[in-house]
Coordinates of C-alpha atoms in Angstrom, one line a residue:
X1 CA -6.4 46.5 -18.3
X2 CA -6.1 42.8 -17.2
X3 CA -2.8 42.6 -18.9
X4 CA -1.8 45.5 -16.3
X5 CA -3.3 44.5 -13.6
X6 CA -1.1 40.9 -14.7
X7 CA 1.9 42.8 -15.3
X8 CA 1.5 43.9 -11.5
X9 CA 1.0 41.1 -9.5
X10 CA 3.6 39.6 -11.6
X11 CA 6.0 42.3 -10.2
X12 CA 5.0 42.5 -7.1
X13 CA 5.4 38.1 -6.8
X14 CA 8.6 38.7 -8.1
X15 CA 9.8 41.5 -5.5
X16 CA 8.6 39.0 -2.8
X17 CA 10.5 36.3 -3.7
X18 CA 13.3 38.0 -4.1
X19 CA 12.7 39.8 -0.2
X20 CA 12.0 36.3 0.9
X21 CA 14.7 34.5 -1.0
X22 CA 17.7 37.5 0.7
X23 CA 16.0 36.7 3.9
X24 CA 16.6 33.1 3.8
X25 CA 20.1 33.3 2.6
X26 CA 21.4 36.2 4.6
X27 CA 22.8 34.1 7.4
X28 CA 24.6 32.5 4.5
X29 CA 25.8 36.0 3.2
X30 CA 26.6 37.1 6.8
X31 CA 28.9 33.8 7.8
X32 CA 30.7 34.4 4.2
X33 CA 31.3 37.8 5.7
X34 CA 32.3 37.2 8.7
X35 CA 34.5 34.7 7.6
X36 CA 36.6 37.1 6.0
X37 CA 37.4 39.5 9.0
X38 CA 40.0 39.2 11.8
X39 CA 38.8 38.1 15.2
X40 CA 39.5 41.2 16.3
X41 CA 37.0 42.9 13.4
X42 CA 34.5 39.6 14.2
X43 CA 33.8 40.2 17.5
X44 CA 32.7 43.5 17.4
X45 CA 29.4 43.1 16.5
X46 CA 27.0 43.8 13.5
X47 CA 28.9 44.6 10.6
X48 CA 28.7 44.0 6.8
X49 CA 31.8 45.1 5.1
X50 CA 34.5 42.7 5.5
X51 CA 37.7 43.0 5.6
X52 CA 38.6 40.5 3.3
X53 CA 41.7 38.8 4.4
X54 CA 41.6 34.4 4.4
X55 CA 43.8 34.4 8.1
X56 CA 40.7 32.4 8.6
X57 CA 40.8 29.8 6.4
X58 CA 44.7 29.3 6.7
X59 CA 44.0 28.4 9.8
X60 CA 41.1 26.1 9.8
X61 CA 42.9 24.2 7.0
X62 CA 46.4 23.8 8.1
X63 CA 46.0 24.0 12.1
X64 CA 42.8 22.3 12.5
X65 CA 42.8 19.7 10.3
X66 CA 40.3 20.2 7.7
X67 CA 41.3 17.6 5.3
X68 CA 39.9 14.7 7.5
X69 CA 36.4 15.7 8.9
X70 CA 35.2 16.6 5.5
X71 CA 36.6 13.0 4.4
X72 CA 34.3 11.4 7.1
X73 CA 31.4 13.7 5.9
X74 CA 31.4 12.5 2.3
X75 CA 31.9 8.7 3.0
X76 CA 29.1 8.9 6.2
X77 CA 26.9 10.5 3.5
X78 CA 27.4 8.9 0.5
X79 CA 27.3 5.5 2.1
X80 CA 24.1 6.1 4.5
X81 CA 22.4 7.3 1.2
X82 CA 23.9 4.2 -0.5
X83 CA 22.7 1.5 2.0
X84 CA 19.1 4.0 2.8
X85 CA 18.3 2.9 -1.3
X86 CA 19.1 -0.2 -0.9
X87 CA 16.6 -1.2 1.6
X88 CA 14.1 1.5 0.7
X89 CA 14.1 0.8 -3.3
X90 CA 12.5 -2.7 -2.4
X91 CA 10.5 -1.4 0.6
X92 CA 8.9 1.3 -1.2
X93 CA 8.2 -1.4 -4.5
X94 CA 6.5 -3.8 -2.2
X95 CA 4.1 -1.4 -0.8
X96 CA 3.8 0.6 -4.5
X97 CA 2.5 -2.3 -5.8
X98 CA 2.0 -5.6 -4.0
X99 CA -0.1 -3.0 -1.2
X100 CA -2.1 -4.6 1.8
X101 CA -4.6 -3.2 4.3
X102 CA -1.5 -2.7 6.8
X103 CA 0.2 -0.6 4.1
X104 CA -0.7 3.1 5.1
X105 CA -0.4 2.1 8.6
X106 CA 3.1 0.5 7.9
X107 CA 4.2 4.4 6.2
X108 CA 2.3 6.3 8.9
X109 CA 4.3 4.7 11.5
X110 CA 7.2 4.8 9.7
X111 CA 6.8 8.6 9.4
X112 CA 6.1 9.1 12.8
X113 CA 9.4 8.4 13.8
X114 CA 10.5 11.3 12.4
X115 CA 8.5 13.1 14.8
X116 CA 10.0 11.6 18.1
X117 CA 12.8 13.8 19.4
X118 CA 16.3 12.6 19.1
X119 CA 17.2 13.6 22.6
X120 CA 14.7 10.5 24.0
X121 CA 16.7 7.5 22.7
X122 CA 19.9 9.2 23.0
X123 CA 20.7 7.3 26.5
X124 CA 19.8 3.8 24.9
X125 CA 21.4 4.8 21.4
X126 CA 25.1 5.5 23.4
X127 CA 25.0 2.0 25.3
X128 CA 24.2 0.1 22.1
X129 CA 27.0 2.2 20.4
X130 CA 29.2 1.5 23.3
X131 CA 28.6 -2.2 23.6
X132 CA 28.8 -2.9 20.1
X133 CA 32.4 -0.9 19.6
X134 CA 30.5 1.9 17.2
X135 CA 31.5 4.7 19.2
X136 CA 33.5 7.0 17.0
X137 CA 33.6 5.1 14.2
X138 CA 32.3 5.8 10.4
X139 CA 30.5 2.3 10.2
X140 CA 28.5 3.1 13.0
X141 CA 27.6 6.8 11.8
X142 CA 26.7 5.7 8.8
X143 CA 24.3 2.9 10.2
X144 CA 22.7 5.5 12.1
X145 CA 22.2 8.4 9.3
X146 CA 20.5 5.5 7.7
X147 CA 18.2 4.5 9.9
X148 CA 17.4 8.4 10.8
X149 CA 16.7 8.7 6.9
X150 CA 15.4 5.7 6.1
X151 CA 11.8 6.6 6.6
X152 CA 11.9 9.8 4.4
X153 CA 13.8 7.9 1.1
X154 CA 10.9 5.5 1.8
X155 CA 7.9 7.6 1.6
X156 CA 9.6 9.7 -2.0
X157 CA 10.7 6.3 -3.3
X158 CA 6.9 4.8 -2.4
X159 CA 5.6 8.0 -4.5
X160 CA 7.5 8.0 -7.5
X161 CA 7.0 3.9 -7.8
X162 CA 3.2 4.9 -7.7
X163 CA 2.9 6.9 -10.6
X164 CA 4.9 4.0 -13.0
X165 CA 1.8 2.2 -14.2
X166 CA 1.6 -1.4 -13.2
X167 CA 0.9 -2.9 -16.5
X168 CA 4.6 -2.1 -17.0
X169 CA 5.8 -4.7 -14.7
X170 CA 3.1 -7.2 -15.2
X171 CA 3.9 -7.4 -18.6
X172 CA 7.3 -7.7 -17.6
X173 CA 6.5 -10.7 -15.8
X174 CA 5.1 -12.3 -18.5
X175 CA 7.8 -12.0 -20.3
X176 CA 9.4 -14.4 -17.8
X177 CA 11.4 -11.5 -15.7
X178 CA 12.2 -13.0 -12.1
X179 CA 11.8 -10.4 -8.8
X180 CA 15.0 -8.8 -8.8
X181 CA 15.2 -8.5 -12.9
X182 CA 12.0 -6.9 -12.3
X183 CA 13.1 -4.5 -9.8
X184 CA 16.8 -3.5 -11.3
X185 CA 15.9 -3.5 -14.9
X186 CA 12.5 -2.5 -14.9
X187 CA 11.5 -0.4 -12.1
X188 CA 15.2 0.9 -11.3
X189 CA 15.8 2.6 -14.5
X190 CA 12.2 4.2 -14.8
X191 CA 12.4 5.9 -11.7
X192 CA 15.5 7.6 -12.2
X193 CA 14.5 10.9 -11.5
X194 CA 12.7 10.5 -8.6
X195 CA 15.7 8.1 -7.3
X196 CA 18.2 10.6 -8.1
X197 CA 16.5 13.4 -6.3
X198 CA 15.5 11.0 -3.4
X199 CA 19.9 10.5 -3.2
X200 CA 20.4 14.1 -3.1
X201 CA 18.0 15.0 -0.6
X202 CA 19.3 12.2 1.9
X203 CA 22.9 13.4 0.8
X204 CA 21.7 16.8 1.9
X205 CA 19.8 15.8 5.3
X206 CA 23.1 13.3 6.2
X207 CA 25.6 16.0 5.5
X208 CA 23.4 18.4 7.8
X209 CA 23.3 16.2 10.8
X210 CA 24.6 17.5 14.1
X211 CA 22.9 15.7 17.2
X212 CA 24.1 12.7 16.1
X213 CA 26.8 13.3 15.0
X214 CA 28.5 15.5 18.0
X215 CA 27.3 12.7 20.1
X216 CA 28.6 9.3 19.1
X217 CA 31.9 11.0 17.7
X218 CA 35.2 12.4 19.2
X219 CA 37.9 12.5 16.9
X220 CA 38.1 9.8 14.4
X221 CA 34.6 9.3 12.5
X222 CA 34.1 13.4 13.7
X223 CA 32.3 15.3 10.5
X224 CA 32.5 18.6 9.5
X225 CA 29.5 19.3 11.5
X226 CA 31.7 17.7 14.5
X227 CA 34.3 20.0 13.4
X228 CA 32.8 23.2 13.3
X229 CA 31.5 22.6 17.3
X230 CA 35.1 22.2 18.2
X231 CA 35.6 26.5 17.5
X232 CA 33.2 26.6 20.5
X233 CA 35.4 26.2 23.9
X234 CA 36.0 27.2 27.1
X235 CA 38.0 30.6 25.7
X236 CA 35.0 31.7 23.6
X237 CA 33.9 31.3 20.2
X238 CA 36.4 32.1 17.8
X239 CA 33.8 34.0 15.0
X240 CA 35.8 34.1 11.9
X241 CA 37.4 30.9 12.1
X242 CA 34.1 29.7 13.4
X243 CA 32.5 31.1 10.1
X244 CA 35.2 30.1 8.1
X245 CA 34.8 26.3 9.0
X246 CA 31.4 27.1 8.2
X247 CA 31.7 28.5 4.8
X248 CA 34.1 25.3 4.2
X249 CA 31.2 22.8 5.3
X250 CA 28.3 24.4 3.2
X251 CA 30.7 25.4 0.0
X252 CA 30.0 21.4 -0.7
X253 CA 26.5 21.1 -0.6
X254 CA 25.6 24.8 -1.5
X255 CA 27.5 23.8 -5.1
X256 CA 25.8 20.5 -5.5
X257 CA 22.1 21.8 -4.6
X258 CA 23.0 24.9 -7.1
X259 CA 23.6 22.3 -10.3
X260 CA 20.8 19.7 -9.2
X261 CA 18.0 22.3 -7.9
X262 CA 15.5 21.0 -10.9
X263 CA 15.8 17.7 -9.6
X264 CA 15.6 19.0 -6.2
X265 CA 12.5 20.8 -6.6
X266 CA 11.0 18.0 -8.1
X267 CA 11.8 15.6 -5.5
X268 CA 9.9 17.8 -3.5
X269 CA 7.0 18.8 -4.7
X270 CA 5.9 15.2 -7.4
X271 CA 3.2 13.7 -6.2
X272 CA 0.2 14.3 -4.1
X273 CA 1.4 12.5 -1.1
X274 CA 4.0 15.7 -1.1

């Protein structure tokens, strides 16, 4: 009887996940559709069968210049998630394991920035942009993804380092290892995992930033996220090329979370500060 009453809940866990999982990615499904109708079939309202024609695409990637935005995507990504470990790898080993009594205050605060909304510093963000010649420019994007991230790579890379046990790199120490052996060939290469899913996640939350990105951009630096705003103009919103762009943006990351979802979930969900 247990086993069936087991059986049961087992099914109906599995039914809800699945309900829950199609509700999440429906606007997904629904952009793919959309994406392959005419205007003419897009604007029509609520409909699921598609007419299955790539006018769409064509046109985003030969008359709208598809090539380039998704360029400035991957290097603003990539090299916000490259300079965020950096700085954080050390930040987050200093208050792993050389800790003071300012420590938690230190990774409250630094989490509370998170919190503030974007739209407050926007005014003072566009004159220091402005003055220091970042407008529109990858540099200055990729600066600012980092410093928007910065504080979330801190907090997983600060978790992982505190489960490694700190006899490790005290006996590496005495085995005459400097700071920065101890760090790249010690620490570096146990954390791994938790590095790895730390990189995807920022690559992730980079690639998925709009405010940002909409703002201190025009045409040069612009990202796909930059790029898919630009179907929105005065004449109306263009839905299938508007879903098609979309479709092109999230192929990217959709692909890479598919293949790296173990590390993903792990990232997540280690530790009890999670």
């Amino acid at each position: 009887m247990a086993r069936a009453v087991s059986t049961r809940r087992m099914a109906v866990a599995t039914a809800a996940a699945w309900i829950i999982a199609l509700i999440i990615f429906f606007p997904i499904l629904y952009t793919i559709i959309t994406s392959l109708k005419t205007e003419t079939e897009a604007i029509k309202g609520f409909n699921l069968i598609p007419s299955f024609t790539l006018e769409s695409y064509v046109t985003v990637q030969t008359q709208s210049g598809y090539l380039k935005p998704f360029m400035n995507s991957v290097v603003i990504a990539v090299g916000s998630t490259i300079l965020a470990l950096f700085v954080a790898i050390p930040a987050a080993w200093s208050m792993a394991f050389s800790p003071t009594r300012r420590t938690k205050d230190i990774l409250m605060w630094m989490l509370s920035t998170k919190m503030m909304p974007a739209v407050a510093v926007l005014v003072p963000i566009y004159l220091i942009f402005r003055d220091f010649g970042l407008l529109d420019t990858r540099i200055g994007l990729t600066v600012m993804l980092t410093l928007i991230n910065l504080p979330i790579v801190v907090w997983m890379l600060y978790t992982y380092f505190r489960e490694i046990p700190g006899e490790i790199l005290e006996a590496a120490r005495m085995d005459g290892a400097s700071l920065f052996d101890e760090i790249v060939h010690v620490l570096t290469p146990m954390a791994v995992p938790g590095i790895a899913s730390t990189l995807l996640l920022n690559i992730i939350l980079a690639w998925n930033e709009s405010f940002w990105t909409i703002r201190l951009t025009t045409t040069n630096a612009a990202p796909l996220t930059a790029f898919i705003a630009s179907f929105s103009s005065p004449q109306g919103l263009f839905w299938a090329k508007l879903s098609a762009a979309s479709t092109l943006a999230i192929a990217p990351i959709l692909i890479m979370g598919w293949f790296s979802q173990k590390q993903l979930v792990r990232g997540l969900t280690f530790g009890a500060v999670k």
